[in-house]
mmCIF file of C-alpha atoms and ligand atoms in Angstrom:
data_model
loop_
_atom_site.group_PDB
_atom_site.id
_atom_site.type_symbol
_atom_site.label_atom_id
_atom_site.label_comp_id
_atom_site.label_asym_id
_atom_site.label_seq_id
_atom_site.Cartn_x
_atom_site.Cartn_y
_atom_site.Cartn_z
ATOM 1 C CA UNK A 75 16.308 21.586 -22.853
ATOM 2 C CA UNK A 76 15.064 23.716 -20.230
ATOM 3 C CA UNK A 77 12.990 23.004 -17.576
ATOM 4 C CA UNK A 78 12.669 25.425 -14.473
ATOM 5 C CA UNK A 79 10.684 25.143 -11.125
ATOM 6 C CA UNK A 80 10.504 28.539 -9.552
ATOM 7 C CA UNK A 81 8.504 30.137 -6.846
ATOM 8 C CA UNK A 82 8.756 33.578 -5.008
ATOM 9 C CA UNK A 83 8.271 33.120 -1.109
ATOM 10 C CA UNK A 84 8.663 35.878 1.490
ATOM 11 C CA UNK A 85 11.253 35.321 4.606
ATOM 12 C CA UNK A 86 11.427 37.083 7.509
ATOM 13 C CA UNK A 87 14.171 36.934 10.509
ATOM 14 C CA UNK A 88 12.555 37.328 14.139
ATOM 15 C CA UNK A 89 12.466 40.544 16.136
ATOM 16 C CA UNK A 90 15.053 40.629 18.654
ATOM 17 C CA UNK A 91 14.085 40.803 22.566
ATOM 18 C CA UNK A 92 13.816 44.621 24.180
ATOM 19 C CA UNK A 93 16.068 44.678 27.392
ATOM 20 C CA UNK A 94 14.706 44.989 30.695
ATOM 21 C CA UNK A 95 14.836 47.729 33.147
ATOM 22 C CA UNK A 96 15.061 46.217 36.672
ATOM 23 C CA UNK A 97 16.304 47.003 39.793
ATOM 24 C CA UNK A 98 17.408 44.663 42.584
ATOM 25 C CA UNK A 99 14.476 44.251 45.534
ATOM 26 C CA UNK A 100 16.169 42.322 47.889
ATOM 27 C CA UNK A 101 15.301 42.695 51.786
ATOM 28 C CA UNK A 102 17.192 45.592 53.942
ATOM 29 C CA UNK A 103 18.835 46.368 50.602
ATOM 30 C CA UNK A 104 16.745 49.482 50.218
ATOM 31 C CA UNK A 105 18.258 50.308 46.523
ATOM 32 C CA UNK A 106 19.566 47.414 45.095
ATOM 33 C CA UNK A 107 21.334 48.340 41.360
ATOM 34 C CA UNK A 108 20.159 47.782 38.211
ATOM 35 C CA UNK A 109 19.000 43.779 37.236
ATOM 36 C CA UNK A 110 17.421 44.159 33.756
ATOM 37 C CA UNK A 111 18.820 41.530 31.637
ATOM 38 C CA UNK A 112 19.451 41.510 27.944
ATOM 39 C CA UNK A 113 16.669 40.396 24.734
ATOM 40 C CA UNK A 114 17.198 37.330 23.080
ATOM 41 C CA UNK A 115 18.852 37.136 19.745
ATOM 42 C CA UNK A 116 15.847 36.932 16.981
ATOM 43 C CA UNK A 117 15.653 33.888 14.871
ATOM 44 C CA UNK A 118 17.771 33.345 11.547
ATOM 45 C CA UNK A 119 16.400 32.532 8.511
ATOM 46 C CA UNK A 120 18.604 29.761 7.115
ATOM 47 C CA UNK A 121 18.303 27.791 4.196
ATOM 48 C CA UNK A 122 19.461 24.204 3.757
ATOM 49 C CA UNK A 123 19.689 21.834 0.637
ATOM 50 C CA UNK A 124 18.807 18.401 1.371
ATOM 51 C CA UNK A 125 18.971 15.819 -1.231
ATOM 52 C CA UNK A 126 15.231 14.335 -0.635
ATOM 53 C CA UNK A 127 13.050 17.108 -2.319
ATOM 54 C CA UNK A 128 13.189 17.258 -5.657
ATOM 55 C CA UNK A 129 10.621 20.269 -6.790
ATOM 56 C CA UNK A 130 9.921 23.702 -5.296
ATOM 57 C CA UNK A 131 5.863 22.615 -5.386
ATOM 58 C CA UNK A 132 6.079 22.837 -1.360
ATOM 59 C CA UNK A 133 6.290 26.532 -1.895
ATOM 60 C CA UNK A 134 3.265 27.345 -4.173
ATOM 61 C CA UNK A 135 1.225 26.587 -1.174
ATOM 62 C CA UNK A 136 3.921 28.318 1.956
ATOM 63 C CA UNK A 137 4.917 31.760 0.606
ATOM 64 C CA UNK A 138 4.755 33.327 4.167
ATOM 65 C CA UNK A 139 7.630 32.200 6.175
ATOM 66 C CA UNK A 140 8.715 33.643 9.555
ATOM 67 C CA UNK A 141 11.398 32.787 12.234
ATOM 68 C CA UNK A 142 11.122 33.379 15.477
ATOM 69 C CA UNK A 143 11.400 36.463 18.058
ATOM 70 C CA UNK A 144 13.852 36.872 20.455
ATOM 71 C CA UNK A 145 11.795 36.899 24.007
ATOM 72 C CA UNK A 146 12.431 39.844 26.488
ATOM 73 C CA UNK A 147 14.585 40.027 29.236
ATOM 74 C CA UNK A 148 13.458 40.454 32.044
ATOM 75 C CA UNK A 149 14.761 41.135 36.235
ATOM 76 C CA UNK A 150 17.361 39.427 37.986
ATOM 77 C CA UNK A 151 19.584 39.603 35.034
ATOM 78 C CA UNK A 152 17.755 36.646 32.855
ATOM 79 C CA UNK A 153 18.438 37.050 29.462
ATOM 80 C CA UNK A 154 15.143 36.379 27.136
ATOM 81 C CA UNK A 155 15.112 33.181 25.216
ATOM 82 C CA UNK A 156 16.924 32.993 21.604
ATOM 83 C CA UNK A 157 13.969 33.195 18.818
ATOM 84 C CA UNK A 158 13.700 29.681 16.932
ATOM 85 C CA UNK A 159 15.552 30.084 13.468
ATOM 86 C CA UNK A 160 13.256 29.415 10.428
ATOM 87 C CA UNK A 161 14.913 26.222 8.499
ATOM 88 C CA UNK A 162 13.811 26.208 5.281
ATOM 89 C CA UNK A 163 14.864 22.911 3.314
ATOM 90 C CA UNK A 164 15.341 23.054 -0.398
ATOM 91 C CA UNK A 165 16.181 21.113 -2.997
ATOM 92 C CA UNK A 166 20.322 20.768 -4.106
ATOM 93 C CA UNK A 167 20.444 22.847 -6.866
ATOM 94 C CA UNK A 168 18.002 25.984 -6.023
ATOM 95 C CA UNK A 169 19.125 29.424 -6.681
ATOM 96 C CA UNK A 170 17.999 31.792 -4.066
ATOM 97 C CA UNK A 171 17.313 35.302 -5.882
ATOM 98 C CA UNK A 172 16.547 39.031 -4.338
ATOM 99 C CA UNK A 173 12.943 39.092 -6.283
ATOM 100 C CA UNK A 174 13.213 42.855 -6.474
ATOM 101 C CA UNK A 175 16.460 43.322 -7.780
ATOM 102 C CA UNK A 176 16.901 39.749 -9.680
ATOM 103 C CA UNK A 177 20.247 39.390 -8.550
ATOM 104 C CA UNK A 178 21.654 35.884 -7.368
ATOM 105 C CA UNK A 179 21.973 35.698 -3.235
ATOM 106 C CA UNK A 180 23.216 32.454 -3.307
ATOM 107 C CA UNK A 181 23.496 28.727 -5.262
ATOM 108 C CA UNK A 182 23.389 25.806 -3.196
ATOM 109 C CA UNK A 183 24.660 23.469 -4.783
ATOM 110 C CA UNK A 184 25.833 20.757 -2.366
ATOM 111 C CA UNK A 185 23.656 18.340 -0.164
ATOM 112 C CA UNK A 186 23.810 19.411 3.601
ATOM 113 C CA UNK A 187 25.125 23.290 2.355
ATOM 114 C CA UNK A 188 23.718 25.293 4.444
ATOM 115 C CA UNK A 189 23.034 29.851 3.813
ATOM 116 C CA UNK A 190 21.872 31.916 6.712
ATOM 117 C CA UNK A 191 19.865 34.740 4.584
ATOM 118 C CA UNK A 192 18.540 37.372 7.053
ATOM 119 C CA UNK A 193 20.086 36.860 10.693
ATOM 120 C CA UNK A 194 17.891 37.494 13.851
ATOM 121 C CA UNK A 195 17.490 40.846 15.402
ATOM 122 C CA UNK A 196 20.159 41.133 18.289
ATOM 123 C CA UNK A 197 18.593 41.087 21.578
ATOM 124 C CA UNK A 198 18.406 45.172 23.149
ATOM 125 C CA UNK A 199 20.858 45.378 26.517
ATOM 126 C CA UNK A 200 19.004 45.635 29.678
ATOM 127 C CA UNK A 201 20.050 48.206 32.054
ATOM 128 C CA UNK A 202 22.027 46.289 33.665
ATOM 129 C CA UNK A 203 24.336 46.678 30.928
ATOM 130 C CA UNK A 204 24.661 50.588 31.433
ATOM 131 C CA UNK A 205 26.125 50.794 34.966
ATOM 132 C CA UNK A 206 28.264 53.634 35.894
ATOM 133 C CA UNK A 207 30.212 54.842 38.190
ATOM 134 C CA UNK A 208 28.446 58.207 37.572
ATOM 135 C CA UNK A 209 25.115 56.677 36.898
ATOM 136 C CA UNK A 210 24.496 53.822 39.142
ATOM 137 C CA UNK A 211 20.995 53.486 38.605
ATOM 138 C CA UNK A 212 20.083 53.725 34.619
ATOM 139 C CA UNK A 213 16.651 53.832 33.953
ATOM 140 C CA UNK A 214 16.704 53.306 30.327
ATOM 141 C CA UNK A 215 17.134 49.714 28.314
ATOM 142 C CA UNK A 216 17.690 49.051 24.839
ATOM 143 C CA UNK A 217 14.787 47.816 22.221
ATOM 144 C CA UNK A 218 15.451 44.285 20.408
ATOM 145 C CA UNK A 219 16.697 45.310 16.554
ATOM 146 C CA UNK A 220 13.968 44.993 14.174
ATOM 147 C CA UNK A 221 13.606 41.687 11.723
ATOM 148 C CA UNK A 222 14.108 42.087 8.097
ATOM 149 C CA UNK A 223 11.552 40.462 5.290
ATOM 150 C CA UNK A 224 13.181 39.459 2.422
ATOM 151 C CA UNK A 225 10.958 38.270 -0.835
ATOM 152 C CA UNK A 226 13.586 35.403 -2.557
ATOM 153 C CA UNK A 227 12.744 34.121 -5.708
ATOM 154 C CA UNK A 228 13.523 30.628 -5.667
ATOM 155 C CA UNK A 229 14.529 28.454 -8.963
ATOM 156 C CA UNK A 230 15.253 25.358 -9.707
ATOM 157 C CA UNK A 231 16.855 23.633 -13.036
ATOM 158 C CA UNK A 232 15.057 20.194 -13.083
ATOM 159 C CA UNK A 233 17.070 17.352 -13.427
ATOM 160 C CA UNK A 234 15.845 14.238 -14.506
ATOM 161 C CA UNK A 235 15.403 11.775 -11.812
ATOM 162 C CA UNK A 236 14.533 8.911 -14.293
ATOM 163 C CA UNK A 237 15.687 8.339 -17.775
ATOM 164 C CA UNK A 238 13.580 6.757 -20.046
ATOM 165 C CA UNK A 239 15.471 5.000 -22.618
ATOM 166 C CA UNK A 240 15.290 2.526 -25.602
ATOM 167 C CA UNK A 241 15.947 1.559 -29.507
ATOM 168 C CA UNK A 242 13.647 4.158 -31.389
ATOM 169 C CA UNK A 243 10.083 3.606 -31.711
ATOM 170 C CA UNK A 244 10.433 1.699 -28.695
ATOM 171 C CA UNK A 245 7.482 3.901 -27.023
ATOM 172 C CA UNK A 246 9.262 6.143 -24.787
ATOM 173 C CA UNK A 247 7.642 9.305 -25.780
ATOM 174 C CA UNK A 248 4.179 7.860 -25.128
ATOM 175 C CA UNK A 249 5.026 6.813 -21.672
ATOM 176 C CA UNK A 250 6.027 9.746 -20.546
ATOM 177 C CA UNK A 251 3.120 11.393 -22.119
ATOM 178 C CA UNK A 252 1.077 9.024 -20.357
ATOM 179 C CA UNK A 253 2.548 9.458 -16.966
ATOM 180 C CA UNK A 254 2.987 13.324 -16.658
ATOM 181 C CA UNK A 255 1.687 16.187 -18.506
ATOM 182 C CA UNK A 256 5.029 16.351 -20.811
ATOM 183 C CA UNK A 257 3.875 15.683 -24.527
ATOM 184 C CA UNK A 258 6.171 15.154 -26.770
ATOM 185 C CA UNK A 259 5.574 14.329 -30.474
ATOM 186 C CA UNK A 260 4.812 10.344 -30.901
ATOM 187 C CA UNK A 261 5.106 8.500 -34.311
ATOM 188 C CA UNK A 262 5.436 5.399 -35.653
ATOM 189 C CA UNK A 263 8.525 5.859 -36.947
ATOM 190 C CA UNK A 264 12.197 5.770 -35.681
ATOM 191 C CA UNK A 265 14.240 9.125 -34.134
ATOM 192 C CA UNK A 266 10.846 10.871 -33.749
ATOM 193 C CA UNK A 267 11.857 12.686 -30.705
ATOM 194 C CA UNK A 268 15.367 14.922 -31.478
ATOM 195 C CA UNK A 269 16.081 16.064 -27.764
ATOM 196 C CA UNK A 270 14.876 14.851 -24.518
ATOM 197 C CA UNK A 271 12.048 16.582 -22.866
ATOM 198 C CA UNK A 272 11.621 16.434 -18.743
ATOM 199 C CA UNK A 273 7.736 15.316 -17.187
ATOM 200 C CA UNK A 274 7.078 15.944 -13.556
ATOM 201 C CA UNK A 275 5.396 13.095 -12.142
ATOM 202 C CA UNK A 276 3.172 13.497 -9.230
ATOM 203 C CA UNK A 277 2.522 10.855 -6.578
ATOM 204 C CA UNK A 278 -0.512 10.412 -4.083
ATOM 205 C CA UNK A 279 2.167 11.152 -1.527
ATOM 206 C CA UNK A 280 4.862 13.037 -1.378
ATOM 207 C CA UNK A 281 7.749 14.338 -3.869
ATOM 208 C CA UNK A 282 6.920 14.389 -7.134
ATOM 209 C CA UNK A 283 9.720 12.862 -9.393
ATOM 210 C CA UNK A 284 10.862 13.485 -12.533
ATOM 211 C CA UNK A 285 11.620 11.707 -15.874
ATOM 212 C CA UNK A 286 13.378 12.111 -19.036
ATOM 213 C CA UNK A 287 12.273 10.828 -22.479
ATOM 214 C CA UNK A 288 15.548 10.280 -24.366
ATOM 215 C CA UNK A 289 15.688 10.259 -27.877
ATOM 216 C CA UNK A 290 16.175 6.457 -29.370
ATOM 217 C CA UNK A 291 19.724 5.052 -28.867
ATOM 218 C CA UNK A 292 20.906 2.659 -31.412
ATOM 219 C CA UNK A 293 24.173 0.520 -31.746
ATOM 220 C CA UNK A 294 26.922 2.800 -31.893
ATOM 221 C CA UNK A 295 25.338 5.321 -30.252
ATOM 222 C CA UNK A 296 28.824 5.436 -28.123
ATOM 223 C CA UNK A 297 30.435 6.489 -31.063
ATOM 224 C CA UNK A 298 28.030 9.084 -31.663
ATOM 225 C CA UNK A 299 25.778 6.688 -34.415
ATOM 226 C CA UNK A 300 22.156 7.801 -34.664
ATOM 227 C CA UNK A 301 21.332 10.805 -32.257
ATOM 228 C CA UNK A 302 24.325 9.488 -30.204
ATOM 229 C CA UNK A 303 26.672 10.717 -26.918
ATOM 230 C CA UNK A 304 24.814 14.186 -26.310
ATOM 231 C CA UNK A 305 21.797 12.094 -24.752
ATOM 232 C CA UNK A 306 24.083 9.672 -23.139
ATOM 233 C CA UNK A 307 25.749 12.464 -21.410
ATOM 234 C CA UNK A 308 22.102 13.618 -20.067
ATOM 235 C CA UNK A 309 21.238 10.423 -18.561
ATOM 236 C CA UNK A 310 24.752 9.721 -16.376
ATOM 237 C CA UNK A 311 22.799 12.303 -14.068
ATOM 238 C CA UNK A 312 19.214 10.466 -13.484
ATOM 239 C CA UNK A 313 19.411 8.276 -10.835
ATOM 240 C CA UNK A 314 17.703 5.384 -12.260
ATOM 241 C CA UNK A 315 16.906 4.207 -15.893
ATOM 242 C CA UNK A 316 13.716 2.687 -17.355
ATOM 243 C CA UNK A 317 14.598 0.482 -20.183
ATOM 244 C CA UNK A 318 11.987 0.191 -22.425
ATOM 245 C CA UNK A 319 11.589 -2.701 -24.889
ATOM 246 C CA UNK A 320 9.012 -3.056 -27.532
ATOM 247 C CA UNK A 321 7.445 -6.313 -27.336
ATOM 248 C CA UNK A 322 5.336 -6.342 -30.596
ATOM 249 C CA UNK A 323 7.559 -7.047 -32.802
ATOM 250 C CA UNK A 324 6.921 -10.508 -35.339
ATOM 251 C CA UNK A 325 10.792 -11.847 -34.191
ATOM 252 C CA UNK A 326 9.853 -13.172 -30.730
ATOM 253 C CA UNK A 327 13.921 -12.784 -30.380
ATOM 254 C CA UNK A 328 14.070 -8.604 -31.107
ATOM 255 C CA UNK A 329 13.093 -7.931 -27.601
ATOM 256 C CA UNK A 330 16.077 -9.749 -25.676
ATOM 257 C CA UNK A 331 18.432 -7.907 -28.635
ATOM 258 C CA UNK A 332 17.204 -5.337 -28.156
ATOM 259 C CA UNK A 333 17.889 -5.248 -24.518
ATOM 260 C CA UNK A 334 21.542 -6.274 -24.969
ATOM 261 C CA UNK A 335 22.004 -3.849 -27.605
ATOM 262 C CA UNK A 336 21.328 -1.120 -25.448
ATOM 263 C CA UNK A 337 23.078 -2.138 -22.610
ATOM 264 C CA UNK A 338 26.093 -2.982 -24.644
ATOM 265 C CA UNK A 339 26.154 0.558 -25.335
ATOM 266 C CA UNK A 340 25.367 1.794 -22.162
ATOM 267 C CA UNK A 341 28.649 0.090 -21.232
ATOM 268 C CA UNK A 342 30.740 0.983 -23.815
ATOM 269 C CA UNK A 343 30.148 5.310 -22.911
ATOM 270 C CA UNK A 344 30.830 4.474 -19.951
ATOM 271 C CA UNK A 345 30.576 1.480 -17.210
ATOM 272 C CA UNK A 346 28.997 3.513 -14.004
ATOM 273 C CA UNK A 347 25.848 4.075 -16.632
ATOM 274 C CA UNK A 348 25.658 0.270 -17.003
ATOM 275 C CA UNK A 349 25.754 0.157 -13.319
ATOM 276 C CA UNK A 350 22.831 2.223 -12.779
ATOM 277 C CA UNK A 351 20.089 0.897 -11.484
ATOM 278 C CA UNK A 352 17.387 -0.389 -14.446
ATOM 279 C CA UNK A 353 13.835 -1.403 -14.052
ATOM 280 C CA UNK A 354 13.396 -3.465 -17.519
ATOM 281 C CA UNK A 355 9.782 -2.477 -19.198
ATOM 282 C CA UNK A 356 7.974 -4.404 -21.926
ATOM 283 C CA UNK A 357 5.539 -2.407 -23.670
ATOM 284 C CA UNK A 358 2.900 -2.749 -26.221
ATOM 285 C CA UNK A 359 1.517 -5.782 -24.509
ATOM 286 C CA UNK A 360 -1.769 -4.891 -26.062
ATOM 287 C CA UNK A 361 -0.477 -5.994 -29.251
ATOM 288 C CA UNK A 362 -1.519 -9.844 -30.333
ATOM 289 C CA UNK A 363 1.490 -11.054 -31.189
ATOM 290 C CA UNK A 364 2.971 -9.944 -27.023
ATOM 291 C CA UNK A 365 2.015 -12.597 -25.191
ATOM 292 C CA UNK A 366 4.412 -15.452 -26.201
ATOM 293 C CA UNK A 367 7.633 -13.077 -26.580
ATOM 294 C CA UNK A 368 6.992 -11.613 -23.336
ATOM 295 C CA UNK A 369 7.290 -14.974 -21.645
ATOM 296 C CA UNK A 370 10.696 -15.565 -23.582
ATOM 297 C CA UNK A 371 12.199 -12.706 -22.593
ATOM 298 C CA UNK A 372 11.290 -13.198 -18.690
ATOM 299 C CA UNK A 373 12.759 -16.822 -18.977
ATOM 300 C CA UNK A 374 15.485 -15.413 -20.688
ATOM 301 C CA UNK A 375 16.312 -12.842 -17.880
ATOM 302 C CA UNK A 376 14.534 -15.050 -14.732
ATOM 303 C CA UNK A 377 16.503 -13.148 -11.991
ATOM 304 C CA UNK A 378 15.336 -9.977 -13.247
ATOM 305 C CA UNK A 379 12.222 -7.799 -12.080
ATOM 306 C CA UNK A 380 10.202 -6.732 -15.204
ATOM 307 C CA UNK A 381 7.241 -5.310 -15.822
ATOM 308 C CA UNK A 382 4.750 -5.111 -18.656
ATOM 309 C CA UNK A 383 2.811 -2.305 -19.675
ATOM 310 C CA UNK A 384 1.277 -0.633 -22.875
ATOM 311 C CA UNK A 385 2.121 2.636 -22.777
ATOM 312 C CA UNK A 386 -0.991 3.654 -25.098
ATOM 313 C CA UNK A 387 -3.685 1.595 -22.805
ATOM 314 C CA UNK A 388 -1.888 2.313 -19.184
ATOM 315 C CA UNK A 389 -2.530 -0.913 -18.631
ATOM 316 C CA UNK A 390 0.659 -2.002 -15.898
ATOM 317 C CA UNK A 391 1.921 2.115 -15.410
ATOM 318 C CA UNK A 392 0.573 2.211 -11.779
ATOM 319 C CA UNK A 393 3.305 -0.693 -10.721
ATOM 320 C CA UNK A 394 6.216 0.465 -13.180
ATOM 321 C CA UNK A 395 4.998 3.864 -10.902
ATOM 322 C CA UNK A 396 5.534 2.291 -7.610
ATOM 323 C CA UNK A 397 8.457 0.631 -8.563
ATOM 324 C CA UNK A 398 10.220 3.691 -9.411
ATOM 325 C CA UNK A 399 9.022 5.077 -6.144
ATOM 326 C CA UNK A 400 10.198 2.813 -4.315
ATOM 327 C CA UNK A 401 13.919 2.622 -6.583
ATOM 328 C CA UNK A 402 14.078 6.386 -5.683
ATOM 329 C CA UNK A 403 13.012 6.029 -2.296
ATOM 330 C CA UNK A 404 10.450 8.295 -2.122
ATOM 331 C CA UNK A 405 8.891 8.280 1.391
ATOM 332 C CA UNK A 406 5.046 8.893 2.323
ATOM 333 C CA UNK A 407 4.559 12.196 3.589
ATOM 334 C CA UNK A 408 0.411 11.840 3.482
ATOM 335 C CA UNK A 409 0.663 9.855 7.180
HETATM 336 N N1 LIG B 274 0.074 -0.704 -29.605
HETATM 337 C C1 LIG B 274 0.870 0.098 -28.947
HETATM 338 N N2 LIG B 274 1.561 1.041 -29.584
HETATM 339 C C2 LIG B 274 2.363 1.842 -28.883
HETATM 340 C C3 LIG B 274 2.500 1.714 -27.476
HETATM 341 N N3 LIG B 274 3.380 2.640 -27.051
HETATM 342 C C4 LIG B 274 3.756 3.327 -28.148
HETATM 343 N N4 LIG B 274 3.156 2.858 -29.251
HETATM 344 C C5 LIG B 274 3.330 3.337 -30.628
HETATM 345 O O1 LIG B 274 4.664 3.160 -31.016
HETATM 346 C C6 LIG B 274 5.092 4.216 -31.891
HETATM 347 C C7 LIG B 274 6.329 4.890 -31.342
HETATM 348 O O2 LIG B 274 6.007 5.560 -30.140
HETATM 349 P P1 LIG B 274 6.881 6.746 -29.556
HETATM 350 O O3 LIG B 274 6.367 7.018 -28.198
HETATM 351 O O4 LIG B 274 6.972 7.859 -30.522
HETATM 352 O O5 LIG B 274 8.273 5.976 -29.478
HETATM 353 P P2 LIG B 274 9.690 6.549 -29.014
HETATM 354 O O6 LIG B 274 10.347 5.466 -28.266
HETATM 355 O O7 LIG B 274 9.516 7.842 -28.326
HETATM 356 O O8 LIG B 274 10.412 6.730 -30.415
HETATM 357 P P3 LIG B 274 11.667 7.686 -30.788
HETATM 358 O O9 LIG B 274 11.363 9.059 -30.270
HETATM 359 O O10 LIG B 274 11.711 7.654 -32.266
HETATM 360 O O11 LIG B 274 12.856 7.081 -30.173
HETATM 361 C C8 LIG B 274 3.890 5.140 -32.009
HETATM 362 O O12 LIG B 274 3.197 4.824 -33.165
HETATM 363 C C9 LIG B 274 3.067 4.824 -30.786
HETATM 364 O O13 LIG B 274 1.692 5.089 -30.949
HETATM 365 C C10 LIG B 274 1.744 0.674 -26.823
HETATM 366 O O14 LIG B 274 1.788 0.472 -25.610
HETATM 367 N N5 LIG B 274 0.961 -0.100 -27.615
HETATM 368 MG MG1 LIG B 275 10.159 9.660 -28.799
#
């Protein structure tokens, strides 16, 4: 299951400062020596991943990216001003890649890691600098070094921010179908999905997020029953699970077995996936027969937030959405 985010953006370090060529005017000093002072250091271009973006979408839109120049010095020995570097945050995870060659720069893979690509021009030595005793009074300076462009390709294995998980049949597939433009075979029949598949979801605001339809888990599922570990395994990297219950069933007591079946084995893989944070979804409330088992499971569970939703009518998706926003912590970037 692949699912890469990639864009090609072009950096480019700033210019560094020329030196100056100065000379000392001071009163009934009638040749004062040299005063040019140095060019600032041109800007690096540094990249930094940070744990809060999730997608490289920032970067269809900014493929032009610049630090800095270095300013020029200038008389009475006053070094010009060090060019801004260019900070370019990133999600964990993104491989930086020379475009033209293809090979791989550099993997940052740790929150707060932090790769200066192309450093700044150095600053050119002002005159100053090139005192003698033989030649007291240089008239030359250096120029600032040149920046360098670089065009990076940038990729970016998606990982699952949200799994989506459930007994088969439970309607996992047609959530995530009806929440992002992943579409993955639906049927009314069990194990219809074999592996997971990934669906970027965008927001009306900032990062987009992304969830994971995992095939159906079923009792024993620790012990590798039914499509078993391999998809357990996937989801101990989401950050936050939406358990998904189908409500339509005739036994008005499935729904709450269900839900204990699942978490039972949840547990038994392994007990920091039972810890994860869970926002419980009933679906198929469109179905007659919802109404009264969907009231038995919430007194069943009354300290726990649910939501209901059908899946196939989107009625209740918009606050399962902003719940899962607001679980991931998402913040609003439109203000
Ligand atoms: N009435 C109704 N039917 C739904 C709803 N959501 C899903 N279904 C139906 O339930 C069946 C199973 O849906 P899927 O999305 O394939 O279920 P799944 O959980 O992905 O199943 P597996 O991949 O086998 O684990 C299909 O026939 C869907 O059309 C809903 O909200 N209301
Ligand atoms: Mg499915």
């Amino acid at each position: 299951m692949k699912f890469i985010d990639e864009a090609i953006i072009t950096v480019k370090s700033g210019d560094g400062g020329r030196g100056c060529i100065s000379f000392k005017r001071e009163k009934f000093i009638p040749r004062g020596g040299p005063d040019g002072g140095d060019g600032g250091k041109g800007g690096d271009v540094i990249f930094r991943a940070v744990s809060g973006k999730r997608t490289l979408y920032q970067f269809k839109r900014q493929k032009n990216l610049k630090a800095k120049n270095g300013g020029h010095g200038q008389g009475k020995n006053r070094t010009g001003k060090k060019g801004a570097d260019l900070v370019i945050d990133i999600p964990v995870g993104t491989l930086l890649i020379d475009a033209e060659t293809g090979n791989l720069i550099k993997d940052l893979a740790t929150a707060g890691e932090k790769f200066i690509l192309a450093a700044g021009g150095r600053g050119g030595q002002g005159n100053a600098r090139f005192k003698t005793s033989t030649n007291r009074a240089p008239r030359f300076a250096q120029p600032g070094e040149h920046s360098k462009t670089y065009s990076i390709k940038l990729e970016l294995k998606l990982l699952a921010d949200v799994g989506i998980i459930g007994l088969p049949n439970a309607g996992k597939s047609t959530l995530i179908s009806a929440i992002s433009s992943a579409r993955p075979k639906i049927a009314g029949y069990p194990f219809t999905t074999l592996t997971p598949s990934l669906g970027v979801i965008h927001t009306d605001w900032g990062e987009p997020f992304i969830a994971a339809d995992i095939p159906g888990l079923i009792e024993g599922a620790h012990k590798g029953q039914g499509l078993g570990i391999r998809f357990l395994k996937h989801i101990e990297r989401t950050r936050i699970l939406i358990h998904l219950i189908d409500i339509s069933e005739l036994d008005p007591a499935a729904p709450l077995k269900a839900y204990n079946t699942i978490n039972t084995e949840l547990f038994l893989y392994n007990q920091s996936l039972a810890g994860k944070p869970q926002i419980v979804v009933l679906n198929k409330i469109d179905m007659q027969s919802s109404a009264d088992t969907e009231l038995k499971f919430k007194s069943a569970l009354p300290d726990k937030t649910i939501i209901a939703i059908s899946a196939l009518t989107g009625k209740g998706i918009d606050s399962l959405k902003s719940q899962i926003i607001n679980l991931l912590g998402i913040e609003d970037e439109s203000q």
